[in-house]
Tab-separated table of C-alpha atoms in Angstrom:
chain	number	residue	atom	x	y	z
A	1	UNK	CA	45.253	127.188	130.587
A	2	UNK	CA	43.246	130.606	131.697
A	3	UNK	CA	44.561	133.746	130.131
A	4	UNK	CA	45.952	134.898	133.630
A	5	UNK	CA	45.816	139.076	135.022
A	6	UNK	CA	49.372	140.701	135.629
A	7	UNK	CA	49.568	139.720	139.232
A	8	UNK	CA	50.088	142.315	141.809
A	9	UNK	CA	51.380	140.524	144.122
A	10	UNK	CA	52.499	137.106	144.224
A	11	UNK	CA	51.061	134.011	147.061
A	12	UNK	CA	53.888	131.633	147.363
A	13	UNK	CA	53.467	128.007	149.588
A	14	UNK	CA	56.649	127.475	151.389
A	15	UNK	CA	57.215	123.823	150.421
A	16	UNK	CA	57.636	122.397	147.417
A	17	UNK	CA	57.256	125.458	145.747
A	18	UNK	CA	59.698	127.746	147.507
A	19	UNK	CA	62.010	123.913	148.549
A	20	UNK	CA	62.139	120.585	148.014
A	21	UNK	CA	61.984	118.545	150.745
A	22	UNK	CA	63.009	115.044	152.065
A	23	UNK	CA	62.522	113.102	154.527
A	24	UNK	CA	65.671	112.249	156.688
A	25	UNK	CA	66.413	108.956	157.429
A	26	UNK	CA	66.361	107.948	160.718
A	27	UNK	CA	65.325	111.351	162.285
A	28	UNK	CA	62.652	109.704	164.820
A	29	UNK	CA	66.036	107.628	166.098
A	30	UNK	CA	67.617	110.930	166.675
A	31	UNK	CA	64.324	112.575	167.848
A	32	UNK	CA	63.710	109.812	170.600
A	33	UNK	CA	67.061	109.752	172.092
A	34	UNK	CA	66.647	113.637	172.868
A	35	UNK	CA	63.704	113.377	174.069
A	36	UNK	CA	64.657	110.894	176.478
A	37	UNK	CA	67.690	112.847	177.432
A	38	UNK	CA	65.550	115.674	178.174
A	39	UNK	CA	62.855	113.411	180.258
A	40	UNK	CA	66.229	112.385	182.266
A	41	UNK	CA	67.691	116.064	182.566
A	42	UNK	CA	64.273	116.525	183.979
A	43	UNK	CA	64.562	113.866	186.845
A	44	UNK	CA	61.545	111.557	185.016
A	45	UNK	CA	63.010	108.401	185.074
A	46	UNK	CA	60.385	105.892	183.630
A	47	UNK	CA	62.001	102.523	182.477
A	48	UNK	CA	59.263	101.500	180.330
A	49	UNK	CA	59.166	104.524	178.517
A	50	UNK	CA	62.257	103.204	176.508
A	51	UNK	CA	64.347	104.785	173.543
A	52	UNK	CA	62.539	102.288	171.330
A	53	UNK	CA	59.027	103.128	172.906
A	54	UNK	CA	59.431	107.220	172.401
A	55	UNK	CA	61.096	106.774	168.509
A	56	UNK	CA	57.838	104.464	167.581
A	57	UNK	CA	55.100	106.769	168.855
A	58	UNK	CA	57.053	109.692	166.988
A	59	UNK	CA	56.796	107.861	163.896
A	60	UNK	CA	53.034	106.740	164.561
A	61	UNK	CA	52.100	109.947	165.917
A	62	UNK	CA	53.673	111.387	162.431
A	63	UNK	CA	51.519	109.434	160.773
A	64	UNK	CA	48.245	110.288	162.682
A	65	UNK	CA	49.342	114.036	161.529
A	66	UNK	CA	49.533	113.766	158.044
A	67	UNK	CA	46.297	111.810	158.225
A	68	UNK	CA	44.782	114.824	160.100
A	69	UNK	CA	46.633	116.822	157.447
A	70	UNK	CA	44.401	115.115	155.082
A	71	UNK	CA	41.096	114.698	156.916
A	72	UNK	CA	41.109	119.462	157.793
A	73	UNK	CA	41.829	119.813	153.898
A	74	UNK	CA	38.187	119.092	153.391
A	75	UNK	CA	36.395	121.625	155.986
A	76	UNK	CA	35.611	125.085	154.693
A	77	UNK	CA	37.566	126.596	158.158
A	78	UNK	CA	40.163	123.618	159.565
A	79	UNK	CA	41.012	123.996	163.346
A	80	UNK	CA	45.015	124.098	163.158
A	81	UNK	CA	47.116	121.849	165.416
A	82	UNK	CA	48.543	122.708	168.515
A	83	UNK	CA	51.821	122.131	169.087
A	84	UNK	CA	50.698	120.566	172.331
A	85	UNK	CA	47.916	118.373	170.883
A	86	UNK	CA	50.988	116.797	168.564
A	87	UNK	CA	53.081	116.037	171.368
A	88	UNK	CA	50.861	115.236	174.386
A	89	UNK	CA	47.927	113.728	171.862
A	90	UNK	CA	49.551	112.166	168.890
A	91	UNK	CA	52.540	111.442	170.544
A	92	UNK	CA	51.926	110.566	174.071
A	93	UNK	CA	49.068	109.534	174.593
A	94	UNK	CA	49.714	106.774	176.402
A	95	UNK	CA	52.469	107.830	178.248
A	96	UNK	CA	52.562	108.030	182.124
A	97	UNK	CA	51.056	111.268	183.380
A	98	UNK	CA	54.478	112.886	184.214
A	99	UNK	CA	55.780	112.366	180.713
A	100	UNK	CA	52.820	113.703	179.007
A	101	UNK	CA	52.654	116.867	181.482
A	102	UNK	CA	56.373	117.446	179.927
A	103	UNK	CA	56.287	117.647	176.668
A	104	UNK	CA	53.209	119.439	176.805
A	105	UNK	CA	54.811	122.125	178.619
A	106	UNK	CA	57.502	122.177	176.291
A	107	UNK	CA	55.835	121.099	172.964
A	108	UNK	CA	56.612	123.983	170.747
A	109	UNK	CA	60.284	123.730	171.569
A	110	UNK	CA	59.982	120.235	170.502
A	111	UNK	CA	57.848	121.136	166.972
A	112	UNK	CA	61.309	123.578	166.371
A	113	UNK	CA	63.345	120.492	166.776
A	114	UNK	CA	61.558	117.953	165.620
A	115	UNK	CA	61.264	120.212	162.459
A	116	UNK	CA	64.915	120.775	161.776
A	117	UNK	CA	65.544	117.595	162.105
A	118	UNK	CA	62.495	115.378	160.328
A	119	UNK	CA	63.236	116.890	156.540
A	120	UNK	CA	66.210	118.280	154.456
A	121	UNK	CA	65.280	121.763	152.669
A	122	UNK	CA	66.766	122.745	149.073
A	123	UNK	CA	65.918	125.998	147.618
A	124	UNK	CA	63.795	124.591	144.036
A	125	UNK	CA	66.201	125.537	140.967
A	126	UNK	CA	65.132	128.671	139.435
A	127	UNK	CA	63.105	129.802	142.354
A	128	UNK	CA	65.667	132.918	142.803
A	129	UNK	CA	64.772	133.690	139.050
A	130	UNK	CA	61.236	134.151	139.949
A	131	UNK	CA	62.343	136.223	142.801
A	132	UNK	CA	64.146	138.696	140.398
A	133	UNK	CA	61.604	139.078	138.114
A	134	UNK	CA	58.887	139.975	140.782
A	135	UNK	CA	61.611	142.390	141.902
A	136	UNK	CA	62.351	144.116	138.510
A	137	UNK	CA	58.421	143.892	137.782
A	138	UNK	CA	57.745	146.108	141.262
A	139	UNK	CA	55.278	142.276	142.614
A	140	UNK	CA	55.636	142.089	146.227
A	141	UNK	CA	56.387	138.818	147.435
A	142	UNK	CA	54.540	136.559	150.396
A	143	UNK	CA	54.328	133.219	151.684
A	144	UNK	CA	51.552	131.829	152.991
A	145	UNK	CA	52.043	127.933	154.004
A	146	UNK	CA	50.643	125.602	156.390
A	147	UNK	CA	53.016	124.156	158.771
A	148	UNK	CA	53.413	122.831	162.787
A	149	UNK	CA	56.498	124.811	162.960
A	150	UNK	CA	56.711	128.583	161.083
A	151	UNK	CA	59.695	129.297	162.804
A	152	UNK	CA	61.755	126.279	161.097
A	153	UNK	CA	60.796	128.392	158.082
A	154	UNK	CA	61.827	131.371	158.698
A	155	UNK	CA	64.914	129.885	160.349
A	156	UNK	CA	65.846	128.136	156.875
A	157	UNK	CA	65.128	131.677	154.921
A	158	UNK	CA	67.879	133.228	157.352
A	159	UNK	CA	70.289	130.888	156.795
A	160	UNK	CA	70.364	131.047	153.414
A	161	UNK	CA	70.032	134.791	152.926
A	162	UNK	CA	66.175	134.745	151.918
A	163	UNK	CA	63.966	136.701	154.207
A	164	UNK	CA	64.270	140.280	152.693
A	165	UNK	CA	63.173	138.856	149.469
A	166	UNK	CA	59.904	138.143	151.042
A	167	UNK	CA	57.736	141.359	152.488
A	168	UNK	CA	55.352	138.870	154.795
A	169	UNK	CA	55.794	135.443	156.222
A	170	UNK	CA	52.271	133.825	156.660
A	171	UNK	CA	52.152	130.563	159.125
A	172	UNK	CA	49.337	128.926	159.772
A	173	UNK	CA	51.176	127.790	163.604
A	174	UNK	CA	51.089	131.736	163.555
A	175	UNK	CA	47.950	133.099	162.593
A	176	UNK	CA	45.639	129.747	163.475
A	177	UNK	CA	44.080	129.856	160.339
A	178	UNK	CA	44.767	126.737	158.129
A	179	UNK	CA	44.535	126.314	154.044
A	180	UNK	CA	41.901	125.396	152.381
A	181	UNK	CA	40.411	128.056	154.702
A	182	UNK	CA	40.598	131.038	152.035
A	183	UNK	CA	41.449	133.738	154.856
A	184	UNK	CA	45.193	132.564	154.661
A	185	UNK	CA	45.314	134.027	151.131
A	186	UNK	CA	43.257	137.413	151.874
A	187	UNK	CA	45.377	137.526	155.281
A	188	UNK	CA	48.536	137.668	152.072
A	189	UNK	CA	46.754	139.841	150.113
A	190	UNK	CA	45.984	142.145	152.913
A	191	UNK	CA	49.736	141.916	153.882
A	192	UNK	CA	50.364	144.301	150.021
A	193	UNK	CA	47.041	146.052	150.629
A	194	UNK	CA	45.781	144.020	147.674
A	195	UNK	CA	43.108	141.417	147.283
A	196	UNK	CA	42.767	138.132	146.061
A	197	UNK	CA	41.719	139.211	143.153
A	198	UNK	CA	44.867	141.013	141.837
A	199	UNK	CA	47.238	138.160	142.680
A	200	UNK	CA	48.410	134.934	141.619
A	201	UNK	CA	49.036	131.994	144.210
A	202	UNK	CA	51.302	128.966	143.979
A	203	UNK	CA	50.909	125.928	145.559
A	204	UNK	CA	51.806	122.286	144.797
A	205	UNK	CA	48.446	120.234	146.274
A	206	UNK	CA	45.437	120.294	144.271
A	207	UNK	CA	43.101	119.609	148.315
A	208	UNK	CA	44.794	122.383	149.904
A	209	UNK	CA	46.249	124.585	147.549
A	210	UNK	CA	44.143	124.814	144.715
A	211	UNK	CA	41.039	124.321	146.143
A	212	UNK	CA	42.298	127.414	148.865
A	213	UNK	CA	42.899	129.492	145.450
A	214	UNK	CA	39.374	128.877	145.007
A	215	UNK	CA	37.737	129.559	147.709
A	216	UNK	CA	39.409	132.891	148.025
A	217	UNK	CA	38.883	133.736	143.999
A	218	UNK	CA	42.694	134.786	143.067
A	219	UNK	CA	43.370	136.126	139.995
A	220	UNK	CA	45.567	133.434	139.408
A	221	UNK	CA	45.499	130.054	140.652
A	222	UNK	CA	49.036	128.414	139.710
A	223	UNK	CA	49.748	124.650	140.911
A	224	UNK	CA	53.321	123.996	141.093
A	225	UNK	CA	54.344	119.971	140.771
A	226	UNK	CA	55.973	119.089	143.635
A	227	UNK	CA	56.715	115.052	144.700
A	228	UNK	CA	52.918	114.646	146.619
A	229	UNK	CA	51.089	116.884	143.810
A	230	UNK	CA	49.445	114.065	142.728
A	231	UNK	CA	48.878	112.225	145.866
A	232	UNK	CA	45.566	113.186	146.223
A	233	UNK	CA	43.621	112.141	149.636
A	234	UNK	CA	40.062	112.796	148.103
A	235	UNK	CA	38.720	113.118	144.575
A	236	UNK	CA	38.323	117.274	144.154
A	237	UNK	CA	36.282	118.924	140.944
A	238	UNK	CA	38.695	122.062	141.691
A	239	UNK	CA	41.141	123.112	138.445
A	240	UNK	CA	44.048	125.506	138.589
A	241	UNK	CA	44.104	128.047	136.168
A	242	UNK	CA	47.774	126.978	135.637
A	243	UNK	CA	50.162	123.884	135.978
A	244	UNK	CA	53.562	124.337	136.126
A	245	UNK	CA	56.273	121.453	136.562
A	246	UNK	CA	59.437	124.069	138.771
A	247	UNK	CA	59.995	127.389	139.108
A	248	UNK	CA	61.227	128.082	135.854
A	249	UNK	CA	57.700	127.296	134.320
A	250	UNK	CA	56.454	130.389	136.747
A	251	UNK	CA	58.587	132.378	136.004
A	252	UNK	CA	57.497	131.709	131.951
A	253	UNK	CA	54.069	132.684	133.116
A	254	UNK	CA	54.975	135.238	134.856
A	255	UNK	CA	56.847	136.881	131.895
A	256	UNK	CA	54.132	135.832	129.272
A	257	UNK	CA	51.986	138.011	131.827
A	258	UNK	CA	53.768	141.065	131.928
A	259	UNK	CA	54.487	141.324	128.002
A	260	UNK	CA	50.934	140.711	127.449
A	261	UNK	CA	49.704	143.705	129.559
A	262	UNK	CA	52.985	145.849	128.473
């Protein structure tokens, strides 16, 4: 492990570092059947494009993403998605004009759904802990994540009484700038007038997250294990500075830091 700088501000990926997440089962079932409803509330009435039809090109158009997912985490500067180029590309693609016109026109709308309802979010035990101490210790807090759908984020945060512990929420839907592109860390950094430099960052994939740490040259390069840490889509020569198994082991670091410097 690196002998690691006091951070100044701390990088956090949203999940599996800030959550856990799971899959729900069945949500491309539920997902189909509204957007059917909606095609109907719409006047498109298309009786090939069945219930059955819509739920498996959600759940084949899921997988093209997180094969794209894999493919933009080798580039330098990834294009992000569109919401539109999910729906009406992934999606649709072979849908009758009408029905591809429609949930292009409404895509993001359908991201926000499609978001609450694809994955259950828990906050990761001891995550709160880390919170505190960057609170006591004066280190502004930001997240910088990639996702199709910030606002499912933010909407979770909310809920659960979160957002003010944060000073910046970084989306890659938001800012079209996608990790391993290092400007979504300086575009954090910037966020606490700091730089790369003076901060730590925490994610939980070695192609996207470490390698982003990287490319941007934090002061701190932490991988969190998450359930796909190790799931790697390409071999990478990249090694984090840190490895941590929850937010507990951060918040170790992040103490070992501060008494080291004090």
């Amino acid at each position: 492990m690196t002998k690691l700088i006091r951070p100044r501000g701390l990088l956090v990926d949203f999940g599996g570092v800030i959550v856990e997440t799971a899959n729900r089962t069945g949500w491309q079932s539920e997902l189909a059947q509204i957007v059917q409803s909606r095609l109907t509330e719409a006047g498109i009435d298309l009786p090939a494009l069945t219930e059955d039809v819509i739920e498996n090109d959600i759940r084949e158009g899921a997988k093209a993403d997180s094969r794209w997912k894999d493919a933009m985490s080798r580039p330098f500067a990834p294009a992000e998605l569109k919401y539109e180029e999910f729906w009406e590309g992934f999606v649709a693609g072979d849908w009758p004009t009408v029905a591809r016109e429609y949930v292009r026109e409404h895509a993001k709308e359908l991201c926000r759904v499609m978001g609450e309802m694809k994955q259950e979010r828990t906050t990761r035990d001891g995550f709160i802990e880390v919170l505190d101490l960057a609170d006591e210790a004066s280190i502004p807090v930001v997240i910088v994540s990639n996702t199709l759908m910030g606002q499912v984020h933010r909407d979770y945060l909310t809920r659960n009484g979160l957002t003010d512990r944060f000073v910046e929420q970084i989306y890659s839907d938001e800012v079209r700038v996608r990790k391993p592109n290092p400007e979504m860390i300086h575009l954090g950094a910037r966020a606490i007038d700091e730089t790369a430099a003076t901060c730590w960052y925490v994610g939980d994939n070695f192609d996207r997250d470490v390698l982003c740490g990287v490319r941007a040259g934090v002061g701190g390069n932490i991988l969190m294990e998450a359930r796909s840490t190790y799931d790697l889509p390409y071999q990478l020569s990249v090694t984090a500075d840190a490895i941590v198994a929850d937010p507990r082991g951060l918040r170790d670091l992040m103490v070992a830091s501060l008494e080291r410097v004090a």
